Each structure stands twice: as C-alpha cells, then as structure tokens.
PDB file of C-alpha atoms in Angstrom:
ATOM      1  CA  MET A   1       0.000   0.000   0.000  1.00 68.00           C
ATOM      2  CA  SER A   2       1.386   3.364  -1.035  1.00 89.00           C
ATOM      3  CA  ILE A   3       0.961   6.357   1.230  1.00 93.00           C
ATOM      4  CA  GLN A   4       0.469   9.854  -0.178  1.00 97.00           C
ATOM      5  CA  PHE A   5       1.009  13.059   1.819  1.00 98.00           C
ATOM      6  CA  ARG A   6      -0.646  16.452   1.504  1.00 98.00           C
ATOM      7  CA  PRO A   7      -1.471  19.479   3.658  1.00 98.00           C
ATOM      8  CA  MET A   8      -4.316  19.120   6.163  1.00 97.00           C
ATOM      9  CA  GLN A   9      -7.591  20.735   5.075  1.00 97.00           C
ATOM     10  CA  LYS A  10     -10.709  21.749   6.981  1.00 98.00           C
ATOM     11  CA  ALA A  11     -12.621  18.697   5.720  1.00 97.00           C
ATOM     12  CA  ASP A  12      -9.944  16.433   7.282  1.00 98.00           C
ATOM     13  CA  VAL A  13     -10.504  17.676  10.832  1.00 97.00           C
ATOM     14  CA  PRO A  14     -13.296  15.251  11.896  1.00 97.00           C
ATOM     15  CA  ARG A  15     -11.197  12.222  10.861  1.00 96.00           C
ATOM     16  CA  ILE A  16      -8.090  13.622  12.527  1.00 97.00           C
ATOM     17  CA  ALA A  17     -10.043  14.394  15.720  1.00 97.00           C
ATOM     18  CA  GLU A  18     -11.276  10.779  15.662  1.00 96.00           C
ATOM     19  CA  MET A  19      -7.665   9.597  15.379  1.00 95.00           C
ATOM     20  CA  GLU A  20      -6.701  11.896  18.271  1.00 94.00           C
ATOM     21  CA  ARG A  21      -9.305  10.161  20.444  1.00 94.00           C
ATOM     22  CA  LEU A  22      -8.043   6.710  19.395  1.00 94.00           C
ATOM     23  CA  CYS A  23      -4.356   7.496  19.858  1.00 91.00           C
ATOM     24  CA  PHE A  24      -4.095   9.839  22.844  1.00 89.00           C
ATOM     25  CA  ARG A  25      -5.363  10.079  26.414  1.00 87.00           C
ATOM     26  CA  SER A  26      -5.675  13.879  26.074  1.00 87.00           C
ATOM     27  CA  PRO A  27      -6.819  14.381  22.487  1.00 92.00           C
ATOM     28  CA  TRP A  28      -6.906  17.715  20.715  1.00 93.00           C
ATOM     29  CA  SER A  29     -10.433  18.918  19.998  1.00 95.00           C
ATOM     30  CA  GLU A  30     -11.816  19.677  16.551  1.00 96.00           C
ATOM     31  CA  ASN A  31     -11.717  23.377  17.473  1.00 96.00           C
ATOM     32  CA  SER A  32      -8.030  23.162  18.381  1.00 96.00           C
ATOM     33  CA  LEU A  33      -7.249  21.434  15.091  1.00 97.00           C
ATOM     34  CA  LEU A  34      -9.306  23.991  13.153  1.00 97.00           C
ATOM     35  CA  GLY A  35      -7.355  26.736  14.907  1.00 96.00           C
ATOM     36  CA  GLU A  36      -4.118  25.276  13.600  1.00 97.00           C
ATOM     37  CA  LEU A  37      -5.372  25.813  10.035  1.00 96.00           C
ATOM     38  CA  LYS A  38      -5.398  29.557  10.791  1.00 96.00           C
ATOM     39  CA  ASN A  39      -1.989  29.535  12.493  1.00 96.00           C
ATOM     40  CA  ASN A  40       0.595  30.996  10.078  1.00 95.00           C
ATOM     41  CA  ILE A  41       3.478  29.013  11.593  1.00 97.00           C
ATOM     42  CA  ALA A  42       1.594  25.681  11.727  1.00 98.00           C
ATOM     43  CA  HIS A  43       2.125  23.037   9.058  1.00 98.00           C
ATOM     44  CA  TYR A  44      -0.001  19.897   9.272  1.00 98.00           C
ATOM     45  CA  ARG A  45       0.427  16.923   6.961  1.00 98.00           C
ATOM     46  CA  VAL A  46      -1.943  14.035   6.408  1.00 98.00           C
ATOM     47  CA  GLY A  47      -1.073  10.625   5.031  1.00 98.00           C
ATOM     48  CA  GLU A  48      -3.642   8.780   2.939  1.00 97.00           C
ATOM     49  CA  ILE A  49      -3.905   5.298   1.545  1.00 96.00           C
ATOM     50  CA  ASP A  50      -6.602   4.839  -1.075  1.00 94.00           C
ATOM     51  CA  GLY A  51      -8.175   8.142   0.003  1.00 93.00           C
ATOM     52  CA  VAL A  52      -8.361   7.215   3.712  1.00 95.00           C
ATOM     53  CA  ILE A  53      -6.450   9.379   6.195  1.00 97.00           C
ATOM     54  CA  MET A  54      -4.399   7.002   8.304  1.00 96.00           C
ATOM     55  CA  ALA A  55      -1.640   9.263   9.643  1.00 97.00           C
ATOM     56  CA  TYR A  56      -1.041  12.910  10.370  1.00 97.00           C
ATOM     57  CA  GLY A  57       1.499  15.181  11.937  1.00 97.00           C
ATOM     58  CA  GLY A  58       1.765  18.821  12.811  1.00 97.00           C
ATOM     59  CA  MET A  59       4.534  21.246  13.580  1.00 98.00           C
ATOM     60  CA  TRP A  60       5.198  24.900  14.132  1.00 98.00           C
ATOM     61  CA  VAL A  61       8.101  26.328  12.143  1.00 98.00           C
ATOM     62  CA  MET A  62       9.757  29.546  13.291  1.00 97.00           C
ATOM     63  CA  TYR A  63      13.263  30.998  13.485  1.00 96.00           C
ATOM     64  CA  GLY A  64      14.786  28.040  11.666  1.00 96.00           C
ATOM     65  CA  GLU A  65      13.289  25.494  14.068  1.00 98.00           C
ATOM     66  CA  ALA A  66      10.418  23.056  13.675  1.00 98.00           C
ATOM     67  CA  HIS A  67       8.569  22.000  16.832  1.00 98.00           C
ATOM     68  CA  ILE A  68       6.481  18.848  16.391  1.00 98.00           C
ATOM     69  CA  THR A  69       3.058  19.271  17.998  1.00 96.00           C
ATOM     70  CA  ASN A  70       1.314  16.035  16.944  1.00 94.00           C
ATOM     71  CA  VAL A  71       2.254  12.762  15.278  1.00 95.00           C
ATOM     72  CA  ALA A  72      -0.152   9.846  14.953  1.00 95.00           C
ATOM     73  CA  VAL A  73      -0.698   6.726  12.892  1.00 96.00           C
ATOM     74  CA  HIS A  74      -4.125   5.096  13.099  1.00 96.00           C
ATOM     75  CA  PRO A  75      -3.852   1.888  15.168  1.00 94.00           C
ATOM     76  CA  ASP A  76      -5.007  -0.240  12.196  1.00 94.00           C
ATOM     77  CA  TYR A  77      -1.990   0.950  10.159  1.00 94.00           C
ATOM     78  CA  ARG A  78       0.824   0.696  12.716  1.00 92.00           C
ATOM     79  CA  GLY A  79       3.856  -1.525  12.249  1.00 92.00           C
ATOM     80  CA  HIS A  80       4.245  -0.907   8.508  1.00 93.00           C
ATOM     81  CA  GLY A  81       6.753   1.957   8.532  1.00 94.00           C
ATOM     82  CA  TYR A  82       4.164   4.683   7.991  1.00 96.00           C
ATOM     83  CA  GLY A  83       5.341   6.613  11.069  1.00 95.00           C
ATOM     84  CA  LYS A  84       8.817   6.903   9.558  1.00 95.00           C
ATOM     85  CA  LYS A  85       7.392   7.960   6.193  1.00 96.00           C
ATOM     86  CA  LEU A  86       5.298  10.611   7.961  1.00 97.00           C
ATOM     87  CA  MET A  87       8.320  11.934   9.859  1.00 96.00           C
ATOM     88  CA  GLU A  88      10.361  12.014   6.623  1.00 96.00           C
ATOM     89  CA  ASN A  89       7.589  14.029   4.988  1.00 97.00           C
ATOM     90  CA  MET A  90       7.507  16.407   7.936  1.00 97.00           C
ATOM     91  CA  ILE A  91      11.282  16.882   7.728  1.00 97.00           C
ATOM     92  CA  GLU A  92      10.945  17.643   3.999  1.00 96.00           C
ATOM     93  CA  THR A  93       8.184  20.147   4.789  1.00 97.00           C
ATOM     94  CA  ALA A  94      10.244  21.748   7.571  1.00 97.00           C
ATOM     95  CA  LEU A  95      13.187  22.137   5.177  1.00 96.00           C
ATOM     96  CA  LEU A  96      10.909  23.836   2.631  1.00 96.00           C
ATOM     97  CA  HIS A  97      10.095  26.365   5.360  1.00 96.00           C
ATOM     98  CA  HIS A  98      13.802  26.918   6.101  1.00 96.00           C
ATOM     99  CA  ALA A  99      14.050  24.919   9.321  1.00 97.00           C
ATOM    100  CA  VAL A 100      17.466  23.474  10.081  1.00 97.00           C
ATOM    101  CA  SER A 101      16.510  21.775  13.352  1.00 98.00           C
ATOM    102  CA  MET A 102      13.486  19.952  14.740  1.00 98.00           C
ATOM    103  CA  THR A 103      12.371  19.197  18.278  1.00 98.00           C
ATOM    104  CA  LEU A 104       9.655  17.168  19.951  1.00 97.00           C
ATOM    105  CA  GLU A 105       8.593  15.720  23.265  1.00 95.00           C
ATOM    106  CA  VAL A 106       7.883  12.012  23.688  1.00 96.00           C
ATOM    107  CA  ARG A 107       6.613  10.014  26.644  1.00 93.00           C
ATOM    108  CA  ILE A 108       9.290   8.220  28.661  1.00 94.00           C
ATOM    109  CA  SER A 109       7.279   5.002  28.183  1.00 94.00           C
ATOM    110  CA  ASN A 110       7.015   5.326  24.379  1.00 93.00           C
ATOM    111  CA  THR A 111      10.189   3.477  23.454  1.00 94.00           C
ATOM    112  CA  VAL A 112       8.882   2.593  19.971  1.00 92.00           C
ATOM    113  CA  ALA A 113       8.648   6.298  19.079  1.00 94.00           C
ATOM    114  CA  GLN A 114      11.971   7.066  20.799  1.00 95.00           C
ATOM    115  CA  ASN A 115      13.686   4.391  18.700  1.00 96.00           C
ATOM    116  CA  LEU A 116      12.159   5.811  15.509  1.00 95.00           C
ATOM    117  CA  TYR A 117      13.261   9.351  16.346  1.00 96.00           C
ATOM    118  CA  THR A 118      16.775   8.181  17.276  1.00 96.00           C
ATOM    119  CA  SER A 119      17.052   6.379  13.928  1.00 95.00           C
ATOM    120  CA  MET A 120      16.218   9.699  12.262  1.00 95.00           C
ATOM    121  CA  GLY A 121      19.010  11.668  13.903  1.00 95.00           C
ATOM    122  CA  PHE A 122      17.195  12.887  17.020  1.00 97.00           C
ATOM    123  CA  GLU A 123      19.054  12.910  20.328  1.00 97.00           C
ATOM    124  CA  VAL A 124      17.764  13.282  23.878  1.00 96.00           C
ATOM    125  CA  ALA A 125      18.450  16.828  25.058  1.00 96.00           C
ATOM    126  CA  GLY A 126      16.501  16.923  28.302  1.00 95.00           C
ATOM    127  CA  ARG A 127      13.514  15.831  30.294  1.00 95.00           C
ATOM    128  CA  ARG A 128      10.292  17.638  31.195  1.00 94.00           C
ATOM    129  CA  LYS A 129       9.093  16.466  34.602  1.00 94.00           C
ATOM    130  CA  LYS A 130       5.390  15.506  34.653  1.00 84.00           C
ATOM    131  CA  TYR A 131       4.989  16.942  31.135  1.00 85.00           C
ATOM    132  CA  TYR A 132       1.985  14.750  30.338  1.00 85.00           C
ATOM    133  CA  THR A 133      -0.754  16.026  32.630  1.00 82.00           C
ATOM    134  CA  ASP A 134      -3.060  13.068  31.970  1.00 82.00           C
ATOM    135  CA  THR A 135      -0.687  10.632  33.717  1.00 84.00           C
ATOM    136  CA  GLY A 136       2.035  12.799  35.242  1.00 86.00           C
ATOM    137  CA  GLU A 137       4.558  11.015  33.040  1.00 89.00           C
ATOM    138  CA  ASP A 138       7.802  12.739  32.133  1.00 92.00           C
ATOM    139  CA  GLY A 139       8.531  13.728  28.563  1.00 94.00           C
ATOM    140  CA  LEU A 140      11.885  13.390  26.848  1.00 96.00           C
ATOM    141  CA  ILE A 141      12.950  16.399  24.808  1.00 97.00           C
ATOM    142  CA  MET A 142      14.570  15.254  21.579  1.00 98.00           C
ATOM    143  CA  TRP A 143      16.326  17.336  18.902  1.00 98.00           C
ATOM    144  CA  ASN A 144      17.642  16.807  15.422  1.00 97.00           C
ATOM    145  CA  ASN A 145      19.963  19.795  15.028  1.00 96.00           C
ATOM    146  CA  ASN A 146      20.903  19.149  11.408  1.00 93.00           C
ATOM    147  CA  LEU A 147      17.873  18.362   9.254  1.00 93.00           C
ATOM    148  CA  PRO A 148      19.714  18.999   5.955  1.00 89.00           C
ATOM    149  CA  ALA A 149      22.291  16.326   6.871  1.00 88.00           C
ATOM    150  CA  TYR A 150      19.552  13.805   7.698  1.00 78.00           C
ATOM    151  CA  LYS A 151      17.898  14.443   4.343  1.00 68.00           C
ATOM    152  CA  ARG A 152      21.207  14.019   2.466  1.00 61.00           C
ATOM    153  CA  ALA A 153      21.830  10.701   4.239  1.00 60.00           C
ATOM    154  CA  ASP A 154      18.443   9.445   3.128  1.00 54.00           C
TER     155      ASP A 154
END
C-alpha cells in the first residue's frame, strides 16, 4: 500500500479528531485542530492510503526550528513503517520552510517512538518532569539539530 502526503484541510478535521481520540489520552479537539489551520506558523500533513487518512502530523516552524506538535498513525496501520514515512515528509516540509533543526517531546514510556526518532538523527536533550498532565509522566525532549544532513543521508 502506497501512502500519499498532503497538507491538512478543513474537511480532514473530523477524521483527525477521531484519530486523536483513538491514539491519545488527552486528544486535541476539533476546534483546536481547526485553529491550527489559521496559524501561520503551523504546518499539518496528512497521510492517505486509497483516500483514507491514516496518519497525520503537525509542527510549528519559526526561526529556523520546527517544533512537532502532533504525530499519529491510526492503530489499524501501525507496524508498517508509515510513522517513519510521515516523519520524513515532515522533515521535507520543515526544510521547505527553512528549518534546520526539529524538536519534539515524547513520553518516557514510548520506546517505539523514541527508537524511531533516534534512527532519524534525534538525540535526547533533556527531560520535562510531569509533562503529560493526563498521567504525570515525564517527557523526553529530543532534537535533530541538522535536518539537511539527515535528508542528504536518506
């Protein structure tokens, strides 16, 4: 199955909000997602297979940095490398908007995501105590400080 990426549109928001509820304990609301469409520094990407949105990610790009806000793959599509393809697409998008570095937070318990990010040139740069208010879990701060080099290595 081939995945295609494109910018998020208003009509995508109900499906993405549904995925938020499936994937996260503290999901973003439809209103929050709609607000991101009006945010000049926000760039949201959706991944589709046969016209069905099965992954999405969002980031804010400013001052040469991209900050990942959301990344999700629908549970029915996990384990097929789509998360990596989504992150690669987000890196490409960040580079188009002149970002040279990218950061994100990830749950301490989410070793699958940590391994993916590490394989893509991200390194742990710190820890946010009790970052996830739904569980009180710490978040790892990860950075890739050289996006152009990652893309060249691809």
